[in-house]
PDB file of C-alpha atoms in Angstrom:
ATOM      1  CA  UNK A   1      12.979  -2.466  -4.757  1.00  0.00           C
ATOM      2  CA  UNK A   2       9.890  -3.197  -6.819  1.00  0.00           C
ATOM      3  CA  UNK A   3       6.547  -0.876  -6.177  1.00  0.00           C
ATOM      4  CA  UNK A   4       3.699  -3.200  -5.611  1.00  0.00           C
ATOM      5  CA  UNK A   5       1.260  -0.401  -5.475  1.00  0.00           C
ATOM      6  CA  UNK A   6       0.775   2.831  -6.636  1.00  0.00           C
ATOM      7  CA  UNK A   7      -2.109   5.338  -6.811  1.00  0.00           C
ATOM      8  CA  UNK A   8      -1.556   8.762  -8.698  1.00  0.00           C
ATOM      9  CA  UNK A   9      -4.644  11.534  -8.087  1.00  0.00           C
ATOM     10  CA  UNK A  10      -6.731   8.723  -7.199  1.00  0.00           C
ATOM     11  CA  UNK A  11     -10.403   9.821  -5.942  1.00  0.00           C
ATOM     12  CA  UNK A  12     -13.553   8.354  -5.302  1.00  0.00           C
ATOM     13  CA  UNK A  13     -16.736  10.244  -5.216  1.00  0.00           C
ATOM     14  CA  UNK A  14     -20.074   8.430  -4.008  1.00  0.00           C
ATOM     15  CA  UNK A  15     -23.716   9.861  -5.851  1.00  0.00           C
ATOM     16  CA  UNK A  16     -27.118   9.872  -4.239  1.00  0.00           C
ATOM     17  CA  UNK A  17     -29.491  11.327  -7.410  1.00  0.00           C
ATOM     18  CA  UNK A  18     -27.576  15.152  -7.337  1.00  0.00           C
ATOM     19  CA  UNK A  19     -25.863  14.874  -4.310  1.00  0.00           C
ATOM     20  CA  UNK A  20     -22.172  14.103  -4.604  1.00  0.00           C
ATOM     21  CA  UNK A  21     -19.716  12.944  -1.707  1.00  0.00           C
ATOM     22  CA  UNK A  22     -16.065  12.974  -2.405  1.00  0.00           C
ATOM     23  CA  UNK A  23     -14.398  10.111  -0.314  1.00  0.00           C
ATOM     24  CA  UNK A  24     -10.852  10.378  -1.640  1.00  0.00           C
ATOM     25  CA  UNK A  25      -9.880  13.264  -2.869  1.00  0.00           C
ATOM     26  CA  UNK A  26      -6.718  13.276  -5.570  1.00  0.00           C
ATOM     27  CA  UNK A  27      -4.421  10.570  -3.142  1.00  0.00           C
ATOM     28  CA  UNK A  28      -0.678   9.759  -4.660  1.00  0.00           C
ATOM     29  CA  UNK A  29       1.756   7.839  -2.732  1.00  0.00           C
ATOM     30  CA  UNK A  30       3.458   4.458  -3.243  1.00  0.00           C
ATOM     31  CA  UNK A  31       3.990   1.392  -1.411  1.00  0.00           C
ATOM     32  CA  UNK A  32       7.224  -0.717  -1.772  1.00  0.00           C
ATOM     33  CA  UNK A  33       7.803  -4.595  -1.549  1.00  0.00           C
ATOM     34  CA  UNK A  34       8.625  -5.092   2.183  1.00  0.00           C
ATOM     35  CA  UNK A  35       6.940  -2.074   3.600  1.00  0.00           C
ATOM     36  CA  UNK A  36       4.627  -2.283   6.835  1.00  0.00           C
ATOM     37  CA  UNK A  37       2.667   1.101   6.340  1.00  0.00           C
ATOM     38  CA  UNK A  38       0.220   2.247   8.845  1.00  0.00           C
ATOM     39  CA  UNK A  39      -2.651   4.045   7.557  1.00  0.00           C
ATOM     40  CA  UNK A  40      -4.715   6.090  10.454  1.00  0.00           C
ATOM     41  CA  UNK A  41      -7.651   8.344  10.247  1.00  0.00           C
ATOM     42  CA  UNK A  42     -10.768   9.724  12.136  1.00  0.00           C
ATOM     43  CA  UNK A  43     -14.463   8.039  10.964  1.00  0.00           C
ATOM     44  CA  UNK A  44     -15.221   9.948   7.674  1.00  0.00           C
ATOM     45  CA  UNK A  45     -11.915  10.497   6.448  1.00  0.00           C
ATOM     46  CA  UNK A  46     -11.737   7.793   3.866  1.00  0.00           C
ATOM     47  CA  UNK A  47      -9.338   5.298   5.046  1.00  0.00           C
ATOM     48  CA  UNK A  48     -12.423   2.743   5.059  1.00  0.00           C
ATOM     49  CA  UNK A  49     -12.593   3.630   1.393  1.00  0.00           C
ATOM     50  CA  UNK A  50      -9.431   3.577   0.268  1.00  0.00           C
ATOM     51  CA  UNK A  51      -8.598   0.405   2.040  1.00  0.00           C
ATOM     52  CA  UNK A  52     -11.687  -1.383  -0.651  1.00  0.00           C
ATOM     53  CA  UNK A  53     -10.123   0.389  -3.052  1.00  0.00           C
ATOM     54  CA  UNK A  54      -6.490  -0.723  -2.748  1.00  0.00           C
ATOM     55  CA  UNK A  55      -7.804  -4.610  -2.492  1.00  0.00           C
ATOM     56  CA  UNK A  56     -10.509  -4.881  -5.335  1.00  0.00           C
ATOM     57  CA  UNK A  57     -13.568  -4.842  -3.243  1.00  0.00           C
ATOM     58  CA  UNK A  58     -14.190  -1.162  -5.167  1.00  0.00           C
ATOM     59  CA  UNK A  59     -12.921   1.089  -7.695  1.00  0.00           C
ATOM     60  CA  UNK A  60     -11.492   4.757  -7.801  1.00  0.00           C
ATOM     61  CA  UNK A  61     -13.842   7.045  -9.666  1.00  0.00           C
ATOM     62  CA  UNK A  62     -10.681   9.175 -10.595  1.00  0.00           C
ATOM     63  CA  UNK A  63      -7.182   8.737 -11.076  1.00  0.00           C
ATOM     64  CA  UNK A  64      -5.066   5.838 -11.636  1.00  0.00           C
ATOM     65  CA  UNK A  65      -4.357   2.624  -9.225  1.00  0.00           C
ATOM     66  CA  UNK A  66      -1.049   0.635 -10.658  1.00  0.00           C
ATOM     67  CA  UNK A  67      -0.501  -2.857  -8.903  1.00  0.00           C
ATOM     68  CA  UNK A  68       2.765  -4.135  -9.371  1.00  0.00           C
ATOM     69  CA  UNK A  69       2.626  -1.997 -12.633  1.00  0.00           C
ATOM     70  CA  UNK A  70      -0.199  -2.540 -14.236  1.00  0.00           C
ATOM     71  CA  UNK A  71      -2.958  -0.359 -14.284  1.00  0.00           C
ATOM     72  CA  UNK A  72      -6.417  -1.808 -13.085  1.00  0.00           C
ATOM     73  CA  UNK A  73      -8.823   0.195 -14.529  1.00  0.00           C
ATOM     74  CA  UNK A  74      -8.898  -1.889 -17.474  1.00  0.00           C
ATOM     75  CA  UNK A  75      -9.240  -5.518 -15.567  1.00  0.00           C
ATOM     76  CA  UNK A  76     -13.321  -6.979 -15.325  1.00  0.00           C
ATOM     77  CA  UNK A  77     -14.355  -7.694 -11.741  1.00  0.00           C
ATOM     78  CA  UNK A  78     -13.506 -11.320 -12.153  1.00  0.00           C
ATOM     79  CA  UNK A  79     -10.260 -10.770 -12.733  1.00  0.00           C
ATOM     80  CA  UNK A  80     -10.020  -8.554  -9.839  1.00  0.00           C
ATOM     81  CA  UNK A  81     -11.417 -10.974  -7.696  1.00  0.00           C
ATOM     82  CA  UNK A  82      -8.484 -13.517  -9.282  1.00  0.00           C
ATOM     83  CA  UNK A  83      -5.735 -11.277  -8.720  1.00  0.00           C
ATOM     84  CA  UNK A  84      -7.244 -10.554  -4.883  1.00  0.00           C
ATOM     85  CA  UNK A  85      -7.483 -14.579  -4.148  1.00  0.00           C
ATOM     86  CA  UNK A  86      -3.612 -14.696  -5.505  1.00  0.00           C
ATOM     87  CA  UNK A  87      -1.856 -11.001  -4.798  1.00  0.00           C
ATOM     88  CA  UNK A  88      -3.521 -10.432  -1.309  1.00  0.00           C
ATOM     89  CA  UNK A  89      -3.909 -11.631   2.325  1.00  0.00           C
ATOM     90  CA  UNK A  90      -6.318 -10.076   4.840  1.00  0.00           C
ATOM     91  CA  UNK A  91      -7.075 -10.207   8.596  1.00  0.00           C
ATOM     92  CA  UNK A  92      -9.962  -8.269   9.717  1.00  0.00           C
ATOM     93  CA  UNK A  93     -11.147  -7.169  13.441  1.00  0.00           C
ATOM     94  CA  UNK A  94     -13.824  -9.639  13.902  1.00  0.00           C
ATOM     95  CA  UNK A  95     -11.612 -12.838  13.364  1.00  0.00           C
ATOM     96  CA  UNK A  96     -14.190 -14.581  10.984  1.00  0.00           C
ATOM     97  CA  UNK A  97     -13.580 -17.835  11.353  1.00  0.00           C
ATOM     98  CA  UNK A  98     -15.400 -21.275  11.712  1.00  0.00           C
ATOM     99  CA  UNK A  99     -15.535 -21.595  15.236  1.00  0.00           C
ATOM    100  CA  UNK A 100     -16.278 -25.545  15.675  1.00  0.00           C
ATOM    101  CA  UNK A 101     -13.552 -26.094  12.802  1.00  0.00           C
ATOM    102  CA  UNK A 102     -10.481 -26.955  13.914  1.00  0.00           C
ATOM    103  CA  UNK A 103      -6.982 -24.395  13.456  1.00  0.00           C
ATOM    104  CA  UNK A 104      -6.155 -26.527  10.313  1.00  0.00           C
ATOM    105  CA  UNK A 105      -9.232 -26.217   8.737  1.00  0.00           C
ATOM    106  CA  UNK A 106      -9.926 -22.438   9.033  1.00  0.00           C
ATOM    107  CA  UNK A 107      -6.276 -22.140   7.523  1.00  0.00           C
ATOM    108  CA  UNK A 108      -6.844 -24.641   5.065  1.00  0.00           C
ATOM    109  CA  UNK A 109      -9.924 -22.332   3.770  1.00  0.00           C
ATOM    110  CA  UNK A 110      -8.093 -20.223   1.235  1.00  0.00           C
ATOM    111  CA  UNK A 111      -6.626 -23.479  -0.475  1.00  0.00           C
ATOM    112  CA  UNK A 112     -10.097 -24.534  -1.277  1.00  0.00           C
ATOM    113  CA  UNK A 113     -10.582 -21.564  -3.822  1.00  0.00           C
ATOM    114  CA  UNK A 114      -7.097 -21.970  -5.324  1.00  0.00           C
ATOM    115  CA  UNK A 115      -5.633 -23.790  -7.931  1.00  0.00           C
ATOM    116  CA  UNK A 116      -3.581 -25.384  -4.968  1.00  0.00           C
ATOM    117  CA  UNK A 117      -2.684 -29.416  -5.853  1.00  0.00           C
ATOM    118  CA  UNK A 118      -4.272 -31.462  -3.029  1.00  0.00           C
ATOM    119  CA  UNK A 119      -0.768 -33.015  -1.798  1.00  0.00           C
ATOM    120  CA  UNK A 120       0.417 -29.855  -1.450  1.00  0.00           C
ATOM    121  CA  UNK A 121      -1.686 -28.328   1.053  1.00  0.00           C
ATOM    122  CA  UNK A 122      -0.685 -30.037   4.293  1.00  0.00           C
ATOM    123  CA  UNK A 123       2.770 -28.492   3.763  1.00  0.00           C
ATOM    124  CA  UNK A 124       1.504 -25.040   3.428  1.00  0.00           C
ATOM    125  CA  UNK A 125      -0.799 -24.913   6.300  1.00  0.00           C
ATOM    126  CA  UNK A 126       1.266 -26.374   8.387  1.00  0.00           C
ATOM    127  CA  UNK A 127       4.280 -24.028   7.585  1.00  0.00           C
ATOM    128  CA  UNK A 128       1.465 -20.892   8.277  1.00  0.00           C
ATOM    129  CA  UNK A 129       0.774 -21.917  11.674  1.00  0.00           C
ATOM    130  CA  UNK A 130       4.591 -22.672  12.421  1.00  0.00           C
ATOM    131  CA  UNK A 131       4.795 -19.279  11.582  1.00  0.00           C
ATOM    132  CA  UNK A 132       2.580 -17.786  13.529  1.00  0.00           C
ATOM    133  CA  UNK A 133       3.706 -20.150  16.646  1.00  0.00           C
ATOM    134  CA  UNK A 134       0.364 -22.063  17.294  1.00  0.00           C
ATOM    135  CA  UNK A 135       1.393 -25.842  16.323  1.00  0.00           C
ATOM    136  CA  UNK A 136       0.188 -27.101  19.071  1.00  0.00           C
ATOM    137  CA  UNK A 137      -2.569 -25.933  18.264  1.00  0.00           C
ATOM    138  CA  UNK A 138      -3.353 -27.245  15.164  1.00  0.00           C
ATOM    139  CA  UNK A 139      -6.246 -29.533  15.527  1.00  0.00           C
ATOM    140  CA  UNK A 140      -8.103 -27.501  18.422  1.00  0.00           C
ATOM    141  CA  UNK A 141     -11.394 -26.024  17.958  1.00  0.00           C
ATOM    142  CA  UNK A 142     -11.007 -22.037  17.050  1.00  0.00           C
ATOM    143  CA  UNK A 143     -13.913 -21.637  19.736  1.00  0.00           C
ATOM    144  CA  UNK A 144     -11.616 -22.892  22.419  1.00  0.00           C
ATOM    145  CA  UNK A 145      -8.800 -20.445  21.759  1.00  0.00           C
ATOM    146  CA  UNK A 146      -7.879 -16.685  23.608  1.00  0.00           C
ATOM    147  CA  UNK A 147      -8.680 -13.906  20.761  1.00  0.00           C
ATOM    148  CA  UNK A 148      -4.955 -13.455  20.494  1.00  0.00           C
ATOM    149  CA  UNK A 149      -4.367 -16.943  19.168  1.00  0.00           C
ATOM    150  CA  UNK A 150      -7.871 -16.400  17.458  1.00  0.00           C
ATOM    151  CA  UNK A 151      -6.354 -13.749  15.360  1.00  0.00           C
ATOM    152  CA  UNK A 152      -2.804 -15.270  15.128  1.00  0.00           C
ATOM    153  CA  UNK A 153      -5.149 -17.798  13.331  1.00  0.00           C
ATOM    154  CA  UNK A 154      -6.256 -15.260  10.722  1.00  0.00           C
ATOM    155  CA  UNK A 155      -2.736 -14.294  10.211  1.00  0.00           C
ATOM    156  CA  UNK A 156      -1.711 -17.856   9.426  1.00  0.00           C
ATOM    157  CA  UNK A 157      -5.207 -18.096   7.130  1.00  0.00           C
ATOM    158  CA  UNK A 158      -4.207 -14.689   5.319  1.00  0.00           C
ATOM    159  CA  UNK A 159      -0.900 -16.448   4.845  1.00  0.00           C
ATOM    160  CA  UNK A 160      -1.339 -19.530   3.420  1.00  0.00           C
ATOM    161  CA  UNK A 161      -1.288 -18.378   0.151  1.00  0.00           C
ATOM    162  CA  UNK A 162       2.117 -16.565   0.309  1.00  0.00           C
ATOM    163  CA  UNK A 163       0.314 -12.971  -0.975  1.00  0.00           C
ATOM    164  CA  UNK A 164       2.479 -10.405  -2.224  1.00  0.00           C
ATOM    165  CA  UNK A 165       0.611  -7.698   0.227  1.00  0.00           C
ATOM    166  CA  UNK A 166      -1.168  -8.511   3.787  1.00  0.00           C
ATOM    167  CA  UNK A 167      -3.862  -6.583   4.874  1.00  0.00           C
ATOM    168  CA  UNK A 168      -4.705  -5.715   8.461  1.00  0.00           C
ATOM    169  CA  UNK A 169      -8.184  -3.900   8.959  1.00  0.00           C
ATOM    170  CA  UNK A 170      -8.699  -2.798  12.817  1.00  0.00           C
ATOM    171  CA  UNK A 171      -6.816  -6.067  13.644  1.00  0.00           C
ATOM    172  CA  UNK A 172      -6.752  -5.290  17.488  1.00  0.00           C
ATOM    173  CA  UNK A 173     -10.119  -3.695  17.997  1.00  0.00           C
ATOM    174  CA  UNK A 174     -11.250  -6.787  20.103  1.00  0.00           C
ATOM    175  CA  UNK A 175      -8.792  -7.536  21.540  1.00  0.00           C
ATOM    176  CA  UNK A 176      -7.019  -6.583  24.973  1.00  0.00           C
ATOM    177  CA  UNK A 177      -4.268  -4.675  25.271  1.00  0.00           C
ATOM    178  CA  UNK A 178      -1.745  -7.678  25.857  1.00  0.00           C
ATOM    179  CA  UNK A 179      -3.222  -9.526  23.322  1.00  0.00           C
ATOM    180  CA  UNK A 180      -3.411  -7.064  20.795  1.00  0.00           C
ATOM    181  CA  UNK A 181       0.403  -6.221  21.321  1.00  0.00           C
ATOM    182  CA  UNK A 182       1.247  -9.912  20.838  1.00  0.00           C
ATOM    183  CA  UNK A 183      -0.774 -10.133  17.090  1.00  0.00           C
ATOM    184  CA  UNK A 184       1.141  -6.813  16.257  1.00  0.00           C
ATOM    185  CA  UNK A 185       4.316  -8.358  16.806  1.00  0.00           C
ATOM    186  CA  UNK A 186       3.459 -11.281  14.798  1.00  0.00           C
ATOM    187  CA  UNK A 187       2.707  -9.320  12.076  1.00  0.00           C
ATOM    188  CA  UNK A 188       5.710  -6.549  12.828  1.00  0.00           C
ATOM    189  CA  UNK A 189       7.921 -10.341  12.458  1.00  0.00           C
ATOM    190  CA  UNK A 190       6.544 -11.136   9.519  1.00  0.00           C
ATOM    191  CA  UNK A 191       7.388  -7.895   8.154  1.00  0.00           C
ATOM    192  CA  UNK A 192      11.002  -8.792   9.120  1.00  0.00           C
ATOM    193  CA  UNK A 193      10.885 -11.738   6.748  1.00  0.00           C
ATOM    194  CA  UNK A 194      10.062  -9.863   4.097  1.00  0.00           C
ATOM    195  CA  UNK A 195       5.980  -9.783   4.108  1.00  0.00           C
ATOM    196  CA  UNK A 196       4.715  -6.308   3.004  1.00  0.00           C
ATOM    197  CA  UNK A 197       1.950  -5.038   5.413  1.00  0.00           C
ATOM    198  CA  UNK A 198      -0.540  -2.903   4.957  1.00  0.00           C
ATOM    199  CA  UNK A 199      -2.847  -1.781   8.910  1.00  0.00           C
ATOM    200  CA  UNK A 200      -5.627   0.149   8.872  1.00  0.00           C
ATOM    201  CA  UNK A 201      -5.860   1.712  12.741  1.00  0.00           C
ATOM    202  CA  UNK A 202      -7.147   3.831  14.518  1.00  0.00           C
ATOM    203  CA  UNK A 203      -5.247   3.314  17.234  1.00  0.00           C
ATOM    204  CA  UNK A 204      -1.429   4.807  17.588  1.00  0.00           C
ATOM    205  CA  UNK A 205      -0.185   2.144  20.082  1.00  0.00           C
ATOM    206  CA  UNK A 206      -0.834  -0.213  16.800  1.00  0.00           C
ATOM    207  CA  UNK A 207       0.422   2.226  14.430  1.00  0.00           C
ATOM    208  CA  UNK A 208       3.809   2.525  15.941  1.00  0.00           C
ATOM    209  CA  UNK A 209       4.502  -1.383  14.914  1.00  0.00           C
ATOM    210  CA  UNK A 210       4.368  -0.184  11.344  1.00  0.00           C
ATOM    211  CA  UNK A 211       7.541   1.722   9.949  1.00  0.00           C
ATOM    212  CA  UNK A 212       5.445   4.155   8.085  1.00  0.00           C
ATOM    213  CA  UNK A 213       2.520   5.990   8.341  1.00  0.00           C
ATOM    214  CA  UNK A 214      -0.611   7.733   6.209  1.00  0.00           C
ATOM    215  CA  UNK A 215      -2.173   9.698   7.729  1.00  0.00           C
ATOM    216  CA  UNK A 216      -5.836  10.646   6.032  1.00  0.00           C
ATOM    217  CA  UNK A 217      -8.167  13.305   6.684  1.00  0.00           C
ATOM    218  CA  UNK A 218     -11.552  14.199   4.811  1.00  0.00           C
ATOM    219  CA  UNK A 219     -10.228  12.162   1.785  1.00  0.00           C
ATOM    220  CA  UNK A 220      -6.827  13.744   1.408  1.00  0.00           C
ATOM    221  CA  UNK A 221      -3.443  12.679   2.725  1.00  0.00           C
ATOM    222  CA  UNK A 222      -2.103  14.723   5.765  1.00  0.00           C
ATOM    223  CA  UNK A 223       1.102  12.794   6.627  1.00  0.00           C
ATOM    224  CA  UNK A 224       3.106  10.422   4.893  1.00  0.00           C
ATOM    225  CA  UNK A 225       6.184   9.892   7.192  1.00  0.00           C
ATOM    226  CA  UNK A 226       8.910   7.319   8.218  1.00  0.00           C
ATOM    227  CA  UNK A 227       7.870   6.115  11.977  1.00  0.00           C
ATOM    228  CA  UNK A 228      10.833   7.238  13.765  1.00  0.00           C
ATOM    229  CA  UNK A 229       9.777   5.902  17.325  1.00  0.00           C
ATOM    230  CA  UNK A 230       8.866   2.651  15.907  1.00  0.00           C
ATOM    231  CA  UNK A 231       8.458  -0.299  18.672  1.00  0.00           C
ATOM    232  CA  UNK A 232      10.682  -2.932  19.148  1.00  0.00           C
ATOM    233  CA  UNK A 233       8.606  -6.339  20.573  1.00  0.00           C
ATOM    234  CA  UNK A 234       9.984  -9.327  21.999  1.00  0.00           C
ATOM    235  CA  UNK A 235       8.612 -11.830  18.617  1.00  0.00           C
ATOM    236  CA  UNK A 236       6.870 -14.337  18.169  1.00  0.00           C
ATOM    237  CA  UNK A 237       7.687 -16.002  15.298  1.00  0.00           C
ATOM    238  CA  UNK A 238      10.898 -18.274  15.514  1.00  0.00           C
TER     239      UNK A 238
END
């Protein structure tokens, strides 16, 4: 099974003229093709941090980050910022989409900044929302739509560009509970086809979706463990 990611002794210390804070403090672990890892922590204990870290939006101050072998330390920001647009997927809490636009547009967005062919483009949106079971809601309005189909929409968006890794930041957070228990087993499914996931939670009813978790606390890892009581939802995505 090929290691998409992989961080040995990694740290990441933040300066304010003498003062230093230490973030991350000398994390190993890797992640695996297919995974769906969890990664939990109370405020302040880095998982906020590491989560930039892991998809180019910062860099480690110590230690090395490998993705999919190759060491990044060496790559310029725009390259970063290439390999994010290509390698990765993301869904965040707050939904972020264009709220007038229709469910085709916002998932057409990601095509827009790739080097996507034109023709091609109506086949892979369409195939993202099939898989996240909202055709018939393709050419509605975001703004109409529950925030469970709001962030099934993100999922389909983060999808489009069939990413090696998917990342879920506090996907639930505003949601309801029945809601947020419907997007987790969307992306639990798409784990199940092969999609390697990557949550950041807080929350352990989310966690427990995920077949692994990391557990962080001031900057170090506490727990890296197999999910043993992982749940088991009904699917979504035929």
């Amino acid at each position: 099974m090929e290691t998409i990611i992989e961080l040995l002794k990694l740290s990441k210390d933040y300066r304010d003229g003498d003062i230093v804070t230490t973030a991350l403090s000398g994390i190993s672990f890797n992640i695996m093709r297919g995974e769906f890892v969890a990664v939990m922590g109370p405020s302040g204990s880095g998982k906020s941090t590491l989560l930039h870290i892991l998809d180019f939006l910062d860099r480690p101050t110590g230690g090395t980050y490998l993705f999919r072998g190759k060491s990044t330390s060496a790559l310029t920001d725009i390259q970063l910022a290439h390999l994010r647009n290509k390698e990765m997927g993301f869904v965040f809490q707050a939904f972020n989409l264009l709220g007038r636009s229709s469910v085709y547009d916002n998932v057409e967005l990601p095509l827009l900044y790739a080097d996507v062919p034109v023709f091609r483009r109506p086949e892979l949106v369409h195939k993202a929302i099939h898989d996240v079971g909202l055709e018939e809601k393709t050419y509605v309005p975001t703004s109409n739509l529950s925030g469970g189909q709001k962030q099934r929409v993100a999922i389909a968006r983060a999808l489009v560009n069939d990413p090696s890794i998917i990342f879920a930041d506090e996907p639930t957070g505003n949601l309801d509970s029945i809601s947020g228990g419907q997007v987790m087993e969307a992306l639990q499914e798409l784990n199940e086809h092969g999609r390697t996931i990557i949550l950041v939670t807080h929350e352990t009813y989310t966690a427990r979706y995920a077949g692994r978790l990391i557990a962080l606390h001031d900057g170090k890892v506490v727990k890296d463990e197999s999910i043993a009581d992982r749940h088991k939802g009904n699917g979504l995505i035929k």
